[in-house]
């Protein structure tokens, strides 16, 4: 998740991630005529033949939303499923990279010959049907029109074969007849445009990689708010060298008719360009690209076990906006790590300095082991609980991704921490030294200095919890629990004689507490002022 916060490119599929994965058949076309799905309307016969053949070419029980769409509309039109119709599946030719179509062969006891049904990409079905002359151009024009309206377009064909014929090695052996086109709609998730806009503001390029027709991909990309000026198809990739793909991938945002194995080439090209790549996937063939990406994100809802094993993260709801939320969380984690480290260095400067002060200047000891133990009981919860609970910075998704080569604790941040710690050291040392100079008892001076250190430590916590004005940052209940507990324990130590003796403290009076409060507020105000005016250091400290 931390690496995801540094992602520069987010590669996402379309179906189910950008869209709702709720496909419905909304249009059929046969011979230039069209039928639009209307609830309760009876489908004319030529279109019914297209739908029945599409049902035969779909698995009886399937998680594929396209096949379920065929069965849903078929049931509404009184078309029985393959098994329910008394037919027996004889042969099946699954989808393959070289032929993007599914072919099933059925034995129907009521028919003299075997029934062959095929559905798939229009260009694959056109190849099976051996279309010639003006037919391919007319088909392509219809497909572009439907895809341009955002539909996913499938073509359907049928054939027959003798009952005793041997099984052909390829469905190309069957004499297919082209029946028509089927247009399916899969609505865009309503929160996708806002999530894409958030990615763009965060300096993250969003690429759509889909197996759909280019026109369909461009329409959905436009609705989602993606750049659509440059797009590539699987055939474009096949004709490109790796160097050409590297150059084209710098500007292309839509990749259509892409096979799962071609995703790996895209990932490798993006990585070669120095991008930090996050890739989504759900199929078995997506595993290599998920593994090759810096952050592989598998779909938990529709993803295969192989994809989930190969991925770095599993997305439970398959929603693109959840990926963006994970990016935001990754930036929050990294920012909070930097805040905690800046605080740790800052708070240990006065502790180390005050421990050395008596040795260097012959002053009474300020710290005993019990004091160090008390301080660590305050510091550790602050680092492990308070900074972890800090909300994401308001500007976290409005800045470009961090450079992965950037050190976690660079010199400007170190200087900022030393500046904070040095200021607290000077202030607490001055309180202790001046108290002794004006005749305050050693135990009283120690109690005053220690309490001042606790108060200024609270100021350091506030200063480091946000890059902006800390007092106006999002509420942090953990902070108030830790500070409240610290104040309560310190009050017990200062007010109960046995505890006070254990710490070698004297009593504090009203004017002493006023000094403590003034020092704590003074440090907070001065460091907040410094953070705003020395922003090169202050922003480094909080991300």
Short mmCIF file of C-alpha atoms in Angstrom, two decimals, residues 80 169 264 272 296 346 375 388 394 401 411 445 453 474 479 494 526 537:
data_model
loop_
_atom_site.label_atom_id
_atom_site.label_comp_id
_atom_site.label_asym_id
_atom_site.label_seq_id
_atom_site.Cartn_x
_atom_site.Cartn_y
_atom_site.Cartn_z
CA UNK A 80 -35.07 -22.49 -23.35
CA UNK A 169 -9.62 -29.75 -35.14
CA UNK A 264 2.91 -7.91 -19.86
CA UNK A 272 11.32 0.83 -18.80
CA UNK A 296 -0.41 -6.08 -8.80
CA UNK A 346 13.38 16.38 17.44
CA UNK A 375 9.66 10.27 28.80
CA UNK A 388 -0.38 6.36 12.84
CA UNK A 394 -5.53 17.71 2.67
CA UNK A 401 3.88 10.98 -6.72
CA UNK A 411 18.80 16.33 4.94
CA UNK A 445 14.24 23.51 39.46
CA UNK A 453 10.05 19.53 28.70
CA UNK A 474 -8.31 16.87 11.47
CA UNK A 479 -3.53 12.39 20.47
CA UNK A 494 3.77 16.40 41.21
CA UNK A 526 7.29 29.82 17.12
CA UNK A 537 11.93 22.56 5.67
#
